[in-house]
């Protein structure tokens, strides 16, 4: 491009002009949105660790004025994530919950109503009920897999959006995305899908008529337990403009360094999701056959109650397994305290296998009756299967499930 060191980068020229429509998912994961740095030739989009940007004249800038509004490293990640979901627009945030907060503040006013899946991430419930409730927003949590319950909730009040998580965290209950989009749209509501648990590698909500896709990029998108982050993706420019405005107004943008780490992590999301699913299937079969496991839920197994829906809308089972051990809560806690390779930790979606107790950890802030109604029983253990050899994970679980230890 003929630039010299120190010369100002022309981002318009530098943005990769990859043809999004003609490349496969794995190619897009590596290349979409990358900025080929014309100053140095650096292959990776640099970390633009800057607060502000020199302007040529008043009103004449290169699209960046202040890093709370936009930052080139974050923009590169946004282009890539939009391409991977098959959409045009994306805004990235400091955490997944910051993305959910921006979504709510962009779309809701006092008096507005939201319908959400009964089993969603506990932080989503806390935000809607405890933070937005006092501002006059009402949220109803229903079994969105139950068409009748969904239609009844939508008929009761004018609803701005339906928020679903499928599979839901931690029960792995599925919601039919295409059907829910149709029902939501008939009522004039938007459909928002939290696609964190599967990523676009395994599930494509926009092909099923979702309006907004949300991710906690903290999980499988970045994939290495190295960052927190979130994003909102849409095909609708007017919605995107509202998200961008709100993000700037509340100051919730992601910082350049975690955006850069996420740009590296997401390169392998297709490979990782395939391997996570293969490993999880092997481990789920082991757990299902184990005499001390009383209940096991994994969407990739035929025994899963919504196996047919899983086959219809996701390309494999994903990394998450939910199960209960004979002996209830105490036995579950003993199991989690006995694992050695699996880490007892609050997160999911990383290369390392993580084990979590929903009632005392991720969903501790959800009131007990609401947890029970959502199927989050007190003994439910969530396993986020990583990329270790599955036989090593099985041997760890086997020793932790040993009767003499956990009985
Ligand atoms: C499905 C889902 N959505 C959203 C979030 C919130 O993301 P973050 O922890 O990045 O704020 C989480 C966190 O666990 C989650 O599991």
Coordinates of C-alpha atoms and ligand atoms in Angstrom, one line a residue:
X1 CA 0.0 0.0 0.0
X2 CA 3.1 2.2 0.0
X3 CA 2.8 3.7 3.5
X4 CA 5.7 4.7 5.7
X5 CA 6.2 4.0 9.4
X6 CA 4.1 6.4 11.5
X7 CA 1.8 7.2 8.6
X8 CA -1.9 7.4 9.6
X9 CA -3.8 4.2 8.7
X10 CA -6.7 4.5 6.3
X11 CA -9.1 2.1 7.9
X12 CA -11.4 2.2 4.9
X13 CA -8.6 0.8 2.8
X14 CA -7.2 -1.5 5.4
X15 CA -10.4 -3.4 6.2
X16 CA -10.3 -6.9 4.7
X17 CA -12.6 -7.0 1.8
X18 CA -13.3 -10.7 2.3
X19 CA -16.4 -11.9 0.5
X20 CA -18.5 -12.8 3.5
X21 CA -21.0 -14.7 1.3
X22 CA -18.6 -17.0 -0.4
X23 CA -16.4 -18.2 2.4
X24 CA -17.0 -21.0 4.9
X25 CA -17.4 -20.5 8.6
X26 CA -13.9 -21.6 9.6
X27 CA -12.4 -19.2 7.0
X28 CA -14.5 -16.3 8.2
X29 CA -13.4 -17.1 11.8
X30 CA -9.8 -16.5 10.8
X31 CA -10.1 -13.6 8.4
X32 CA -13.4 -11.7 8.6
X33 CA -13.0 -8.2 9.7
X34 CA -9.3 -8.3 10.0
X35 CA -7.4 -5.1 9.4
X36 CA -4.2 -5.6 7.4
X37 CA -2.0 -3.0 9.0
X38 CA -0.7 -0.8 6.2
X39 CA 2.0 0.8 8.4
X40 CA 3.9 -2.3 9.4
X41 CA 2.3 -5.2 7.5
X42 CA 1.4 -6.8 10.9
X43 CA -0.8 -9.7 10.1
X44 CA -2.9 -9.5 13.3
X45 CA -5.1 -6.5 13.8
X46 CA -3.1 -4.4 16.4
X47 CA -4.3 -3.5 19.9
X48 CA -5.2 0.1 19.4
X49 CA -4.6 1.1 23.0
X50 CA -5.6 4.7 22.6
X51 CA -8.2 6.9 24.2
X52 CA -8.4 9.5 21.4
X53 CA -7.6 10.0 17.8
X54 CA -6.0 13.0 16.0
X55 CA -8.5 14.8 13.8
X56 CA -7.4 16.5 10.6
X57 CA -9.8 19.4 11.0
X58 CA -13.0 20.1 13.0
X59 CA -15.5 17.5 11.9
X60 CA -12.9 15.6 9.8
X61 CA -11.9 12.3 11.4
X62 CA -11.3 8.7 10.3
X63 CA -14.4 7.3 11.9
X64 CA -12.9 7.2 15.4
X65 CA -13.0 10.1 17.9
X66 CA -12.9 8.6 21.4
X67 CA -12.6 5.0 22.5
X68 CA -15.8 5.0 24.5
X69 CA -17.7 5.4 21.2
X70 CA -15.6 3.1 19.0
X71 CA -12.1 1.6 18.8
X72 CA -10.5 -0.1 15.7
X73 CA -9.6 -3.3 17.6
X74 CA -13.1 -3.6 18.9
X75 CA -14.5 -2.8 15.4
X76 CA -12.4 -5.6 13.9
X77 CA -14.0 -8.0 16.4
X78 CA -17.4 -6.7 15.7
X79 CA -17.0 -7.3 12.0
X80 CA -15.9 -10.8 12.6
X81 CA -18.7 -11.7 15.0
X82 CA -21.3 -10.2 12.7
X83 CA -19.9 -12.3 9.8
X84 CA -19.9 -15.5 11.9
X85 CA -23.6 -15.0 12.8
X86 CA -24.5 -14.2 9.2
X87 CA -25.5 -10.6 10.1
X88 CA -24.3 -7.1 9.2
X89 CA -24.0 -5.3 12.6
X90 CA -22.4 -6.0 16.0
X91 CA -21.6 -4.0 19.1
X92 CA -19.2 -5.4 21.7
X93 CA -19.4 -4.7 25.5
X94 CA -17.3 -5.1 28.6
X95 CA -19.2 -8.2 29.7
X96 CA -22.1 -10.3 28.5
X97 CA -24.3 -8.7 31.2
X98 CA -23.3 -5.3 29.9
X99 CA -24.6 -6.4 26.5
X100 CA -27.9 -7.5 28.1
X101 CA -28.1 -4.2 30.0
X102 CA -27.5 -2.2 26.8
X103 CA -30.2 -4.3 25.0
X104 CA -32.7 -3.5 27.8
X105 CA -31.8 0.2 28.0
X106 CA -32.0 0.6 24.3
X107 CA -35.4 -1.1 23.9
X108 CA -37.3 -0.6 27.1
X109 CA -39.0 2.3 28.9
X110 CA -40.9 2.4 32.2
X111 CA -44.1 0.4 31.8
X112 CA -42.6 -1.9 29.2
X113 CA -42.9 -5.7 29.4
X114 CA -40.5 -8.5 28.6
X115 CA -41.1 -12.2 28.3
X116 CA -38.1 -14.4 29.0
X117 CA -37.3 -18.1 29.2
X118 CA -37.9 -19.6 32.6
X119 CA -34.4 -21.1 32.8
X120 CA -31.9 -18.4 31.7
X121 CA -28.6 -17.3 33.2
X122 CA -29.1 -16.2 36.7
X123 CA -27.6 -12.8 36.1
X124 CA -30.2 -12.1 33.3
X125 CA -33.0 -12.8 35.8
X126 CA -31.3 -10.5 38.5
X127 CA -30.9 -7.7 36.0
X128 CA -34.5 -7.9 34.7
X129 CA -36.1 -8.2 38.2
X130 CA -33.8 -6.5 40.7
X131 CA -32.3 -3.7 38.6
X132 CA -34.9 -2.9 35.9
X133 CA -38.0 -3.8 38.0
X134 CA -37.6 -0.7 40.2
X135 CA -37.5 1.4 37.0
X136 CA -40.9 0.1 36.0
X137 CA -40.0 -2.7 33.6
X138 CA -41.9 -5.9 34.1
X139 CA -40.5 -9.3 33.2
X140 CA -42.4 -12.6 33.0
X141 CA -40.5 -15.8 33.0
X142 CA -42.3 -18.6 31.2
X143 CA -41.5 -22.0 29.8
X144 CA -40.9 -20.7 26.2
X145 CA -40.9 -24.3 25.0
X146 CA -44.6 -24.4 25.9
X147 CA -46.4 -22.6 23.0
X148 CA -49.6 -22.1 25.1
X149 CA -47.7 -20.5 28.0
X150 CA -45.8 -18.3 25.6
X151 CA -48.9 -17.1 23.8
X152 CA -50.7 -16.5 27.1
X153 CA -47.8 -14.3 28.4
X154 CA -47.8 -12.3 25.2
X155 CA -51.6 -11.9 25.3
X156 CA -51.5 -10.4 28.8
X157 CA -49.4 -7.4 28.1
X158 CA -47.9 -5.6 25.1
X159 CA -44.4 -7.1 25.0
X160 CA -41.3 -5.3 23.6
X161 CA -39.2 -8.5 23.2
X162 CA -39.1 -12.2 24.0
X163 CA -35.7 -13.2 25.4
X164 CA -34.7 -16.8 25.0
X165 CA -31.6 -18.8 25.8
X166 CA -31.5 -22.2 24.0
X167 CA -30.1 -24.4 25.3
X168 CA -30.9 -22.7 28.6
X169 CA -28.3 -22.4 31.3
X170 CA -28.2 -24.7 33.3
X171 CA -31.1 -27.1 32.6
X172 CA -30.3 -27.3 28.8
X173 CA -34.0 -26.9 28.0
X174 CA -34.5 -26.0 24.4
X175 CA -36.8 -23.5 22.8
X176 CA -37.9 -23.8 19.2
X177 CA -36.3 -20.6 17.7
X178 CA -38.3 -20.4 14.4
X179 CA -41.6 -21.1 16.2
X180 CA -40.9 -18.5 18.9
X181 CA -39.9 -15.9 16.3
X182 CA -43.2 -16.4 14.5
X183 CA -45.3 -16.1 17.7
X184 CA -43.3 -13.1 19.0
X185 CA -43.6 -11.3 15.6
X186 CA -47.4 -12.0 15.5
X187 CA -47.6 -10.0 18.8
X188 CA -45.3 -7.2 17.5
X189 CA -42.5 -8.3 19.8
X190 CA -38.8 -8.8 18.8
X191 CA -37.0 -12.1 19.4
X192 CA -33.7 -11.9 21.2
X193 CA -31.6 -15.2 21.3
X194 CA -28.8 -15.6 23.8
X195 CA -26.6 -17.9 21.6
X196 CA -23.8 -18.2 24.2
X197 CA -24.0 -21.9 24.8
X198 CA -23.7 -23.0 21.2
X199 CA -22.2 -20.1 19.2
X200 CA -22.9 -19.7 15.5
X201 CA -20.7 -22.8 14.9
X202 CA -23.6 -25.0 16.1
X203 CA -26.7 -22.8 15.9
X204 CA -27.7 -19.9 13.5
X205 CA -30.6 -18.0 15.1
X206 CA -30.8 -15.4 12.2
X207 CA -31.6 -18.2 9.8
X208 CA -34.5 -19.0 12.1
X209 CA -35.8 -15.4 12.1
X210 CA -34.3 -14.0 15.3
X211 CA -34.0 -10.2 15.5
X212 CA -31.0 -9.9 17.9
X213 CA -28.4 -12.4 18.9
X214 CA -26.6 -11.9 22.2
X215 CA -23.3 -13.5 23.4
X216 CA -21.3 -13.6 26.5
X217 CA -18.1 -13.8 24.5
X218 CA -16.5 -14.7 27.9
X219 CA -17.6 -18.2 27.0
X220 CA -17.0 -20.2 23.9
X221 CA -16.4 -17.3 21.5
X222 CA -13.1 -16.3 23.3
X223 CA -12.9 -19.8 24.7
X224 CA -9.7 -19.7 26.9
X225 CA -10.9 -18.3 30.2
X226 CA -8.9 -15.2 29.5
X227 CA -11.5 -12.4 29.2
X228 CA -15.0 -11.2 29.9
X229 CA -17.0 -9.6 27.1
X230 CA -20.3 -9.6 25.4
X231 CA -22.0 -8.5 22.1
X232 CA -25.3 -7.7 20.4
X233 CA -25.6 -8.7 16.8
X234 CA -28.4 -7.8 14.4
X235 CA -29.3 -7.5 10.7
X236 CA -31.4 -4.4 11.4
X237 CA -29.6 -1.1 11.0
X238 CA -32.1 0.9 13.1
X239 CA -31.6 -1.5 16.0
X240 CA -27.9 -1.4 15.6
X241 CA -27.9 2.4 15.8
X242 CA -29.9 2.2 19.0
X243 CA -27.4 -0.2 20.5
X244 CA -24.4 1.9 19.5
X245 CA -26.1 5.1 20.9
X246 CA -26.8 3.3 24.2
X247 CA -23.4 1.8 24.5
X248 CA -21.8 5.2 24.1
X249 CA -24.3 6.8 26.4
X250 CA -23.8 4.3 29.3
X251 CA -20.1 3.7 28.6
X252 CA -20.2 0.0 28.3
X253 CA -17.8 -0.7 25.4
X254 CA -15.2 -3.5 25.6
X255 CA -11.6 -2.5 26.0
X256 CA -9.1 -3.1 23.1
X257 CA -7.0 -5.8 24.8
X258 CA -9.9 -8.2 25.7
X259 CA -11.3 -7.5 22.2
X260 CA -7.9 -8.5 20.7
X261 CA -7.7 -11.7 22.8
X262 CA -11.2 -12.5 21.6
X263 CA -10.2 -11.9 18.0
X264 CA -7.5 -14.6 18.5
X265 CA -9.7 -17.0 20.5
X266 CA -12.6 -16.9 18.0
X267 CA -10.4 -18.1 15.2
X268 CA -10.8 -21.7 16.4
X269 CA -14.4 -21.5 17.5
X270 CA -15.6 -24.0 14.8
X271 CA -12.8 -26.5 15.6
X272 CA -13.3 -26.1 19.3
X273 CA -17.1 -26.5 19.3
X274 CA -16.8 -29.7 17.2
X275 CA -14.3 -31.1 19.7
X276 CA -16.2 -29.9 22.8
X277 CA -19.3 -31.7 21.4
X278 CA -17.4 -34.9 20.6
X279 CA -15.9 -35.0 24.1
X280 CA -19.2 -34.1 25.8
X281 CA -21.0 -37.0 24.0
X282 CA -18.4 -39.5 25.2
X283 CA -18.6 -38.2 28.8
X284 CA -22.4 -37.9 28.8
X285 CA -22.6 -41.6 27.8
X286 CA -20.3 -42.5 30.6
X287 CA -22.3 -40.5 33.2
X288 CA -25.6 -41.8 31.9
X289 CA -24.5 -45.4 32.5
X290 CA -23.0 -44.6 35.9
X291 CA -25.1 -46.2 38.7
X292 CA -24.8 -43.1 41.0
X293 CA -26.1 -40.7 38.4
X294 CA -29.9 -40.4 38.8
X295 CA -30.6 -37.8 36.1
X296 CA -28.7 -36.7 33.0
X297 CA -29.4 -34.1 30.4
X298 CA -27.4 -33.8 27.2
X299 CA -29.0 -32.6 24.0
X300 CA -26.8 -34.9 21.9
X301 CA -28.2 -38.0 23.5
X302 CA -31.3 -39.7 22.3
X303 CA -32.5 -39.9 25.9
X304 CA -32.7 -36.1 25.9
X305 CA -36.4 -35.1 26.2
X306 CA -36.1 -32.6 23.2
X307 CA -33.7 -34.6 21.1
X308 CA -35.7 -34.1 17.9
X309 CA -35.7 -30.3 18.4
X310 CA -32.0 -30.4 19.1
X311 CA -31.4 -32.3 15.8
X312 CA -33.6 -29.7 14.0
X313 CA -32.0 -26.5 15.2
X314 CA -28.4 -27.2 16.3
X315 CA -25.8 -29.2 14.5
X316 CA -24.5 -31.1 17.6
X317 CA -25.0 -31.4 21.3
X318 CA -22.6 -28.7 22.5
X319 CA -20.3 -28.8 25.5
X320 CA -22.7 -28.7 28.5
X321 CA -24.0 -31.6 30.5
X322 CA -26.4 -31.3 33.4
X323 CA -26.7 -34.2 35.9
X324 CA -27.8 -35.2 39.4
X325 CA -26.0 -37.6 41.7
X326 CA -27.7 -40.1 44.0
X327 CA -27.8 -38.5 47.5
X328 CA -29.0 -35.1 46.5
X329 CA -27.3 -31.8 47.3
X330 CA -24.8 -33.2 49.7
X331 CA -23.6 -35.8 47.3
X332 CA -23.4 -33.2 44.5
X333 CA -21.3 -31.0 46.7
X334 CA -19.0 -33.9 47.7
X335 CA -18.6 -34.7 44.0
X336 CA -17.6 -31.2 43.2
X337 CA -15.1 -31.1 46.1
X338 CA -13.6 -34.4 45.0
X339 CA -12.7 -33.6 41.3
X340 CA -9.0 -33.0 40.6
X341 CA -8.8 -32.4 36.8
X342 CA -12.1 -30.7 36.4
X343 CA -12.1 -27.2 38.0
X344 CA -14.8 -26.2 40.4
X345 CA -15.3 -22.7 38.9
X346 CA -17.9 -20.2 37.8
X347 CA -17.7 -20.1 34.1
X348 CA -18.5 -22.3 31.1
X349 CA -17.2 -22.5 27.6
X350 CA -13.4 -22.7 28.1
X351 CA -10.8 -25.1 27.0
X352 CA -10.6 -26.4 30.6
X353 CA -13.4 -28.6 31.9
X354 CA -15.4 -26.7 34.6
X355 CA -17.9 -28.1 37.1
X356 CA -20.5 -25.9 38.8
X357 CA -23.3 -26.2 41.3
X358 CA -26.1 -24.0 39.9
X359 CA -28.1 -23.5 43.0
X360 CA -25.2 -22.2 45.1
X361 CA -23.1 -20.6 42.4
X362 CA -24.4 -19.3 39.0
X363 CA -28.1 -19.2 40.1
X364 CA -27.7 -18.3 43.8
X365 CA -29.4 -15.0 43.3
X366 CA -32.5 -16.5 41.7
X367 CA -35.2 -17.0 44.4
X368 CA -35.6 -20.7 45.3
X369 CA -39.2 -21.2 44.1
X370 CA -38.3 -19.6 40.8
X371 CA -35.3 -21.9 40.5
X372 CA -37.5 -25.0 41.2
X373 CA -40.1 -23.9 38.7
X374 CA -37.4 -23.6 36.1
X375 CA -36.2 -27.2 36.8
X376 CA -33.0 -26.0 38.5
X377 CA -33.1 -28.6 41.3
X378 CA -30.8 -28.2 44.3
X379 CA -28.6 -31.1 43.3
X380 CA -28.1 -30.1 39.7
X381 CA -24.5 -30.2 38.6
X382 CA -23.3 -28.5 35.4
X383 CA -20.3 -29.8 33.5
X384 CA -18.8 -27.6 30.8
X385 CA -16.7 -30.1 28.9
X386 CA -13.4 -28.8 27.8
X387 CA -10.8 -30.0 25.3
X388 CA -8.9 -32.4 27.5
X389 CA -8.8 -36.1 26.4
X390 CA -12.3 -37.1 27.4
X391 CA -10.9 -40.4 29.0
X392 CA -9.0 -38.3 31.5
X393 CA -12.1 -36.4 32.4
X394 CA -14.0 -39.6 32.8
X395 CA -11.3 -41.1 35.0
X396 CA -11.5 -37.9 37.2
X397 CA -15.3 -38.1 37.4
X398 CA -15.1 -41.8 38.1
X399 CA -12.9 -41.4 41.1
X400 CA -15.0 -38.4 42.4
X401 CA -18.2 -40.5 42.0
X402 CA -16.6 -43.4 43.9
X403 CA -19.2 -44.7 46.5
X404 CA -16.6 -44.9 49.3
X405 CA -15.8 -41.2 48.8
X406 CA -19.2 -39.7 47.9
X407 CA -21.7 -41.9 49.7
Ligands
LIG1 C1 -25.9 -17.8 28.8 C2 -25.2 -16.6 29.4 N1 -25.6 -15.4 29.0 C3 -25.0 -14.3 29.5 C4 -24.1 -14.4 30.6 C5 -23.5 -13.2 31.2 O1 -22.2 -13.0 30.7 P1 -20.9 -12.3 31.5 O2 -20.6 -13.3 32.6 O3 -19.9 -12.2 30.4 O4 -21.4 -11.0 31.9 C6 -23.7 -15.7 31.0 C7 -22.7 -15.8 32.1 O5 -22.5 -16.9 32.7 C8 -24.3 -16.8 30.4 O6 -24.0 -18.1 30.9

